PDB file of C-alpha atoms in Angstrom:
ATOM      1  CA  MET A   1      -6.174   2.953  -6.834  1.00  0.00           C
ATOM      2  CA  LEU A   2      -4.329   6.097  -5.814  1.00  0.00           C
ATOM      3  CA  GLU A   3      -6.562   6.614  -2.753  1.00  0.00           C
ATOM      4  CA  ALA A   4      -5.827   3.138  -1.574  1.00  0.00           C
ATOM      5  CA  ARG A   5      -2.107   3.457  -2.249  1.00  0.00           C
ATOM      6  CA  LEU A   6      -1.980   6.942  -0.424  1.00  0.00           C
ATOM      7  CA  ASN A   7      -3.684   5.327   2.556  1.00  0.00           C
ATOM      8  CA  ILE A   8      -1.253   2.429   2.517  1.00  0.00           C
ATOM      9  CA  LEU A   9       1.611   4.800   2.401  1.00  0.00           C
ATOM     10  CA  THR A  10       0.399   7.010   5.237  1.00  0.00           C
ATOM     11  CA  ARG A  11      -0.732   3.964   7.233  1.00  0.00           C
ATOM     12  CA  ASN A  12      -4.359   4.997   7.212  1.00  0.00           C
ATOM     13  CA  THR A  13      -3.606   8.096   9.366  1.00  0.00           C
ATOM     14  CA  ARG A  14      -5.113  10.571   6.939  1.00  0.00           C
ATOM     15  CA  ASN A  15      -8.016   8.835   5.287  1.00  0.00           C
ATOM     16  CA  ILE A  16      -7.508  10.531   2.034  1.00  0.00           C
ATOM     17  CA  SER A  17     -10.506  10.658  -0.502  1.00  0.00           C
ATOM     18  CA  LEU A  18      -9.812  12.167  -3.917  1.00  0.00           C
ATOM     19  CA  SER A  19     -12.331  13.850  -6.026  1.00  0.00           C
ATOM     20  CA  PRO A  20     -13.584  12.163  -9.209  1.00  0.00           C
ATOM     21  CA  GLN A  21     -15.693  15.308  -9.882  1.00  0.00           C
ATOM     22  CA  ASP A  22     -12.491  17.240 -10.363  1.00  0.00           C
ATOM     23  CA  ILE A  23     -11.284  15.012 -12.998  1.00  0.00           C
ATOM     24  CA  MET A  24     -14.642  15.186 -14.827  1.00  0.00           C
ATOM     25  CA  ASP A  25     -14.674  18.877 -14.642  1.00  0.00           C
ATOM     26  CA  CYS A  26     -11.068  19.747 -15.389  1.00  0.00           C
ATOM     27  CA  SER A  27      -9.226  16.948 -17.178  1.00  0.00           C
ATOM     28  CA  GLU A  28      -9.013  17.097 -21.005  1.00  0.00           C
ATOM     29  CA  LEU A  29      -7.658  13.520 -20.751  1.00  0.00           C
ATOM     30  CA  SER A  30     -10.856  12.099 -19.526  1.00  0.00           C
ATOM     31  CA  GLN A  31     -14.301  11.639 -21.190  1.00  0.00           C
ATOM     32  CA  GLY A  32     -16.188  12.847 -18.135  1.00  0.00           C
ATOM     33  CA  CYS A  33     -19.292  10.742 -17.498  1.00  0.00           C
ATOM     34  CA  SER A  34     -18.493   8.654 -20.412  1.00  0.00           C
ATOM     35  CA  GLY A  35     -15.414   7.189 -18.777  1.00  0.00           C
ATOM     36  CA  GLY A  36     -11.619   7.393 -19.481  1.00  0.00           C
ATOM     37  CA  PHE A  37      -8.304   5.350 -19.341  1.00  0.00           C
ATOM     38  CA  PRO A  38      -6.574   4.792 -15.984  1.00  0.00           C
ATOM     39  CA  TYR A  39      -3.210   5.176 -17.765  1.00  0.00           C
ATOM     40  CA  LEU A  40      -4.054   8.789 -18.749  1.00  0.00           C
ATOM     41  CA  ILE A  41      -6.030   9.805 -15.588  1.00  0.00           C
ATOM     42  CA  ALA A  42      -4.145   8.078 -12.684  1.00  0.00           C
ATOM     43  CA  GLY A  43      -0.778   8.351 -14.561  1.00  0.00           C
ATOM     44  CA  ARG A  44      -0.417  11.368 -16.782  1.00  0.00           C
ATOM     45  CA  TYR A  45      -3.011  13.739 -15.270  1.00  0.00           C
ATOM     46  CA  GLY A  46      -1.945  12.767 -11.778  1.00  0.00           C
ATOM     47  CA  LYS A  47       1.712  13.531 -12.566  1.00  0.00           C
ATOM     48  CA  ASP A  48       1.086  16.830 -14.550  1.00  0.00           C
ATOM     49  CA  TYR A  49      -1.779  18.398 -12.635  1.00  0.00           C
ATOM     50  CA  GLY A  50      -2.437  16.315  -9.309  1.00  0.00           C
ATOM     51  CA  PHE A  51      -5.762  15.468  -7.659  1.00  0.00           C
ATOM     52  CA  VAL A  52      -7.694  17.540  -5.222  1.00  0.00           C
ATOM     53  CA  GLU A  53      -9.570  15.883  -2.247  1.00  0.00           C
ATOM     54  CA  GLU A  54     -13.309  14.997  -2.245  1.00  0.00           C
ATOM     55  CA  SER A  55     -14.033  17.859   0.131  1.00  0.00           C
ATOM     56  CA  CYS A  56     -12.681  20.449  -2.382  1.00  0.00           C
ATOM     57  CA  ASN A  57     -14.945  19.326  -5.253  1.00  0.00           C
ATOM     58  CA  PRO A  58     -17.649  16.900  -4.076  1.00  0.00           C
ATOM     59  CA  TYR A  59     -19.260  14.397  -6.495  1.00  0.00           C
ATOM     60  CA  LYS A  60     -22.208  15.838  -8.448  1.00  0.00           C
ATOM     61  CA  GLN A  61     -23.038  12.878 -10.650  1.00  0.00           C
ATOM     62  CA  THR A  62     -22.739  14.964 -13.800  1.00  0.00           C
ATOM     63  CA  ASP A  63     -20.252  16.690 -15.872  1.00  0.00           C
ATOM     64  CA  GLY A  64     -19.304  20.132 -14.721  1.00  0.00           C
ATOM     65  CA  THR A  65     -17.260  23.185 -15.560  1.00  0.00           C
ATOM     66  CA  CYS A  66     -13.647  23.590 -14.253  1.00  0.00           C
ATOM     67  CA  ASN A  67     -13.262  26.366 -11.938  1.00  0.00           C
ATOM     68  CA  LEU A  68      -9.467  26.572 -11.098  1.00  0.00           C
ATOM     69  CA  ASP A  69      -9.705  29.720  -9.079  1.00  0.00           C
ATOM     70  CA  SER A  70     -11.760  28.145  -6.476  1.00  0.00           C
ATOM     71  CA  LYS A  71      -9.209  25.314  -5.991  1.00  0.00           C
ATOM     72  CA  LYS A  72      -6.019  27.285  -5.484  1.00  0.00           C
ATOM     73  CA  THR A  73      -6.105  26.684  -1.852  1.00  0.00           C
ATOM     74  CA  CYS A  74      -6.881  22.903  -2.144  1.00  0.00           C
ATOM     75  CA  THR A  75      -4.149  20.409  -1.309  1.00  0.00           C
ATOM     76  CA  ARG A  76      -3.119  18.373  -4.447  1.00  0.00           C
ATOM     77  CA  HIS A  77      -1.745  14.815  -4.643  1.00  0.00           C
ATOM     78  CA  TYR A  78       0.569  14.032  -7.375  1.00  0.00           C
ATOM     79  CA  THR A  79       1.567  10.841  -9.067  1.00  0.00           C
ATOM     80  CA  ALA A  80       5.359  10.220  -8.998  1.00  0.00           C
ATOM     81  CA  SER A  81       5.443   7.628 -11.829  1.00  0.00           C
ATOM     82  CA  TYR A  82       3.081   5.319 -13.543  1.00  0.00           C
ATOM     83  CA  SER A  83       3.263   2.249 -15.875  1.00  0.00           C
ATOM     84  CA  TYR A  84       1.491  -0.705 -17.507  1.00  0.00           C
ATOM     85  CA  VAL A  85       1.977  -3.718 -15.358  1.00  0.00           C
ATOM     86  CA  GLY A  86       4.754  -5.679 -16.943  1.00  0.00           C
ATOM     87  CA  GLY A  87       6.494  -2.619 -18.123  1.00  0.00           C
ATOM     88  CA  TYR A  88       4.719  -1.981 -21.377  1.00  0.00           C
ATOM     89  CA  TYR A  89       1.460  -2.324 -23.137  1.00  0.00           C
ATOM     90  CA  GLY A  90       0.912  -6.110 -23.844  1.00  0.00           C
ATOM     91  CA  ALA A  91       3.321  -7.434 -21.111  1.00  0.00           C
ATOM     92  CA  CYS A  92       0.655  -7.884 -18.477  1.00  0.00           C
ATOM     93  CA  ASN A  93      -0.124 -11.276 -17.184  1.00  0.00           C
ATOM     94  CA  GLN A  94      -1.323 -12.988 -14.017  1.00  0.00           C
ATOM     95  CA  ASP A  95       1.967 -13.220 -12.283  1.00  0.00           C
ATOM     96  CA  GLU A  96       2.988  -9.641 -12.919  1.00  0.00           C
ATOM     97  CA  MET A  97      -0.359  -8.441 -11.567  1.00  0.00           C
ATOM     98  CA  LEU A  98       0.035 -10.629  -8.453  1.00  0.00           C
ATOM     99  CA  LYS A  99       3.421  -9.150  -7.780  1.00  0.00           C
ATOM    100  CA  ALA A 100       2.356  -5.590  -8.232  1.00  0.00           C
ATOM    101  CA  LEU A 101      -0.777  -6.121  -6.153  1.00  0.00           C
ATOM    102  CA  VAL A 102       1.068  -7.557  -3.226  1.00  0.00           C
ATOM    103  CA  GLU A 103       4.028  -5.284  -3.277  1.00  0.00           C
ATOM    104  CA  ASN A 104       2.270  -1.972  -4.011  1.00  0.00           C
ATOM    105  CA  GLY A 105      -1.463  -2.159  -3.491  1.00  0.00           C
ATOM    106  CA  PRO A 106      -4.503  -2.133  -5.740  1.00  0.00           C
ATOM    107  CA  LEU A 107      -4.312  -1.817  -9.594  1.00  0.00           C
ATOM    108  CA  ALA A 108      -6.654  -0.097 -12.241  1.00  0.00           C
ATOM    109  CA  LEU A 109      -7.881  -2.633 -14.782  1.00  0.00           C
ATOM    110  CA  GLY A 110      -9.500  -2.454 -18.233  1.00  0.00           C
ATOM    111  CA  PHE A 111     -12.319  -4.998 -18.526  1.00  0.00           C
ATOM    112  CA  GLN A 112     -14.766  -5.811 -21.347  1.00  0.00           C
ATOM    113  CA  VAL A 113     -18.246  -5.932 -19.875  1.00  0.00           C
ATOM    114  CA  GLU A 114     -20.419  -8.408 -21.727  1.00  0.00           C
ATOM    115  CA  SER A 115     -24.281  -8.622 -21.359  1.00  0.00           C
ATOM    116  CA  ASP A 116     -24.214 -11.550 -18.931  1.00  0.00           C
ATOM    117  CA  PHE A 117     -22.077  -9.530 -16.579  1.00  0.00           C
ATOM    118  CA  MET A 118     -24.974  -7.209 -16.009  1.00  0.00           C
ATOM    119  CA  LEU A 119     -26.795 -10.223 -14.274  1.00  0.00           C
ATOM    120  CA  TYR A 120     -23.884 -10.975 -11.875  1.00  0.00           C
ATOM    121  CA  LYS A 121     -24.897 -11.452  -8.299  1.00  0.00           C
ATOM    122  CA  THR A 122     -22.331 -13.658  -6.616  1.00  0.00           C
ATOM    123  CA  GLY A 123     -19.721 -16.296  -7.330  1.00  0.00           C
ATOM    124  CA  ILE A 124     -16.793 -16.457  -9.665  1.00  0.00           C
ATOM    125  CA  TYR A 125     -17.698 -14.768 -12.890  1.00  0.00           C
ATOM    126  CA  HIS A 126     -16.732 -16.081 -16.317  1.00  0.00           C
ATOM    127  CA  HIS A 127     -18.316 -15.100 -19.664  1.00  0.00           C
ATOM    128  CA  THR A 128     -20.865 -17.671 -20.649  1.00  0.00           C
ATOM    129  CA  GLN A 129     -21.060 -16.894 -24.420  1.00  0.00           C
ATOM    130  CA  VAL A 130     -18.791 -18.102 -27.055  1.00  0.00           C
ATOM    131  CA  PRO A 131     -16.541 -15.131 -28.159  1.00  0.00           C
ATOM    132  CA  GLN A 132     -16.343 -14.100 -31.809  1.00  0.00           C
ATOM    133  CA  LEU A 133     -12.983 -13.746 -33.510  1.00  0.00           C
ATOM    134  CA  LEU A 134     -12.406 -10.073 -33.876  1.00  0.00           C
ATOM    135  CA  ARG A 135      -9.761 -10.329 -36.659  1.00  0.00           C
ATOM    136  CA  SER A 136      -8.192 -13.040 -38.666  1.00  0.00           C
ATOM    137  CA  GLY A 137      -4.401 -13.394 -39.725  1.00  0.00           C
ATOM    138  CA  MET A 138      -3.223 -11.868 -36.497  1.00  0.00           C
ATOM    139  CA  SER A 139       0.550 -12.003 -35.832  1.00  0.00           C
ATOM    140  CA  ASP A 140       2.086 -13.983 -33.059  1.00  0.00           C
ATOM    141  CA  PHE A 141       2.240 -10.908 -30.832  1.00  0.00           C
ATOM    142  CA  ASP A 142      -0.757  -8.675 -30.957  1.00  0.00           C
ATOM    143  CA  PRO A 143      -1.579  -7.229 -27.503  1.00  0.00           C
ATOM    144  CA  PHE A 144      -4.725  -5.295 -28.525  1.00  0.00           C
ATOM    145  CA  GLU A 145      -7.841  -6.431 -26.637  1.00  0.00           C
ATOM    146  CA  LEU A 146     -11.197  -4.610 -26.332  1.00  0.00           C
ATOM    147  CA  THR A 147     -12.078  -3.140 -23.021  1.00  0.00           C
ATOM    148  CA  ASN A 148     -14.954  -0.891 -22.186  1.00  0.00           C
ATOM    149  CA  HIS A 149     -14.968  -0.456 -18.417  1.00  0.00           C
ATOM    150  CA  ALA A 150     -12.409   0.428 -15.645  1.00  0.00           C
ATOM    151  CA  VAL A 151     -12.433  -1.473 -12.390  1.00  0.00           C
ATOM    152  CA  LEU A 152      -9.988  -1.830  -9.296  1.00  0.00           C
ATOM    153  CA  LEU A 153      -8.240  -5.008  -8.480  1.00  0.00           C
ATOM    154  CA  VAL A 154      -8.000  -5.323  -4.683  1.00  0.00           C
ATOM    155  CA  GLY A 155      -7.318  -9.051  -3.977  1.00  0.00           C
ATOM    156  CA  TYR A 156      -7.191 -12.678  -5.028  1.00  0.00           C
ATOM    157  CA  GLY A 157      -8.049 -16.119  -3.831  1.00  0.00           C
ATOM    158  CA  VAL A 158      -8.841 -19.778  -4.581  1.00  0.00           C
ATOM    159  CA  ASP A 159     -12.278 -21.343  -4.189  1.00  0.00           C
ATOM    160  CA  LYS A 160     -11.989 -23.929  -1.423  1.00  0.00           C
ATOM    161  CA  GLU A 161     -14.405 -26.430  -3.121  1.00  0.00           C
ATOM    162  CA  THR A 162     -13.569 -26.198  -6.768  1.00  0.00           C
ATOM    163  CA  LYS A 163      -9.971 -24.829  -6.335  1.00  0.00           C
ATOM    164  CA  GLU A 164     -10.760 -22.303  -9.097  1.00  0.00           C
ATOM    165  CA  LYS A 165      -8.415 -19.287  -8.883  1.00  0.00           C
ATOM    166  CA  TYR A 166     -10.119 -15.783  -8.878  1.00  0.00           C
ATOM    167  CA  TRP A 167      -9.449 -11.995  -8.647  1.00  0.00           C
ATOM    168  CA  ILE A 168     -11.422  -9.822  -6.220  1.00  0.00           C
ATOM    169  CA  VAL A 169     -12.397  -6.708  -8.011  1.00  0.00           C
ATOM    170  CA  GLN A 170     -14.194  -3.475  -6.973  1.00  0.00           C
ATOM    171  CA  ASN A 171     -16.849  -2.202  -9.296  1.00  0.00           C
ATOM    172  CA  SER A 172     -18.255   1.368  -9.362  1.00  0.00           C
ATOM    173  CA  TRP A 173     -21.999   0.433  -9.617  1.00  0.00           C
ATOM    174  CA  GLY A 174     -22.811   0.757  -5.973  1.00  0.00           C
ATOM    175  CA  GLU A 175     -22.936  -1.487  -2.911  1.00  0.00           C
ATOM    176  CA  ASP A 176     -26.322  -3.062  -4.039  1.00  0.00           C
ATOM    177  CA  TRP A 177     -24.687  -4.604  -7.072  1.00  0.00           C
ATOM    178  CA  GLY A 178     -22.799  -7.955  -6.856  1.00  0.00           C
ATOM    179  CA  GLU A 179     -21.036  -8.925  -3.782  1.00  0.00           C
ATOM    180  CA  ASN A 180     -21.492  -5.560  -1.977  1.00  0.00           C
ATOM    181  CA  GLY A 181     -20.251  -3.680  -4.866  1.00  0.00           C
ATOM    182  CA  PHE A 182     -17.320  -6.216  -5.605  1.00  0.00           C
ATOM    183  CA  PHE A 183     -17.154  -9.232  -7.893  1.00  0.00           C
ATOM    184  CA  ARG A 184     -14.994 -12.288  -8.255  1.00  0.00           C
ATOM    185  CA  ILE A 185     -13.689 -13.279 -11.681  1.00  0.00           C
ATOM    186  CA  ARG A 186     -11.686 -16.210 -13.008  1.00  0.00           C
ATOM    187  CA  ARG A 187      -7.969 -15.680 -12.635  1.00  0.00           C
ATOM    188  CA  GLY A 188      -5.225 -16.865 -14.944  1.00  0.00           C
ATOM    189  CA  THR A 189      -7.455 -17.021 -18.106  1.00  0.00           C
ATOM    190  CA  ASP A 190      -7.535 -13.290 -19.044  1.00  0.00           C
ATOM    191  CA  GLU A 191     -11.273 -13.489 -18.652  1.00  0.00           C
ATOM    192  CA  CYS A 192     -12.867 -10.705 -20.605  1.00  0.00           C
ATOM    193  CA  ALA A 193      -9.533  -8.985 -20.880  1.00  0.00           C
ATOM    194  CA  ILE A 194      -9.196  -8.519 -17.199  1.00  0.00           C
ATOM    195  CA  GLU A 195      -5.412  -9.340 -17.382  1.00  0.00           C
ATOM    196  CA  SER A 196      -4.580  -7.388 -20.528  1.00  0.00           C
ATOM    197  CA  ILE A 197      -3.808  -3.750 -19.522  1.00  0.00           C
ATOM    198  CA  ALA A 198      -3.417  -3.538 -15.742  1.00  0.00           C
ATOM    199  CA  VAL A 199      -2.014   0.067 -14.768  1.00  0.00           C
ATOM    200  CA  GLU A 200      -0.316   0.984 -11.586  1.00  0.00           C
ATOM    201  CA  ALA A 201       0.641   4.555 -10.480  1.00  0.00           C
ATOM    202  CA  PHE A 202       2.927   5.598  -7.394  1.00  0.00           C
ATOM    203  CA  PRO A 203       1.493   8.516  -5.632  1.00  0.00           C
ATOM    204  CA  ILE A 204       3.564  10.977  -3.585  1.00  0.00           C
ATOM    205  CA  PRO A 205       2.374  10.685   0.039  1.00  0.00           C
TER     206      PRO A 205
END
């Protein structure tokens, strides 16, 4: 998200690539190779500590040890502000996501990966199993939804034949997976919690 927004703000004149390895090595707000939460990483960590570029700490595909001395000369990119789309946790919805995406660029999303998602190859994804109720007796407003994976929202569209609305989302499983590393997912139905906790951050160019 931050890379894309930085490149938008600089009109693609600098081709900035940020280091995920540095987050894995140095951020206590992340879970390393086990994941993390975009709100804490792109938001709080970016604002408090900033991100170094990929050339400063190249990706090693494993958790490492933070060596701050070696990074003192590296350029850091900071987040000016960050928020849940809609203004607070639980306020996210399709319309708020569309507005944020069009006005400011890609968004980080929480997403619940189900077993059938592993088999995705192409098309508009929707979960094919009947979901189980997590709790009973919930109040009228209960924004909590399970998510176990972070992905990047980059676009949206409508299928010409079926008229089904969809999001275009970048996954992190490589270009051999899905539609060259991307997938489309049903839009407007909060499919697998995809519209539950979108996060946007505003980097300083």
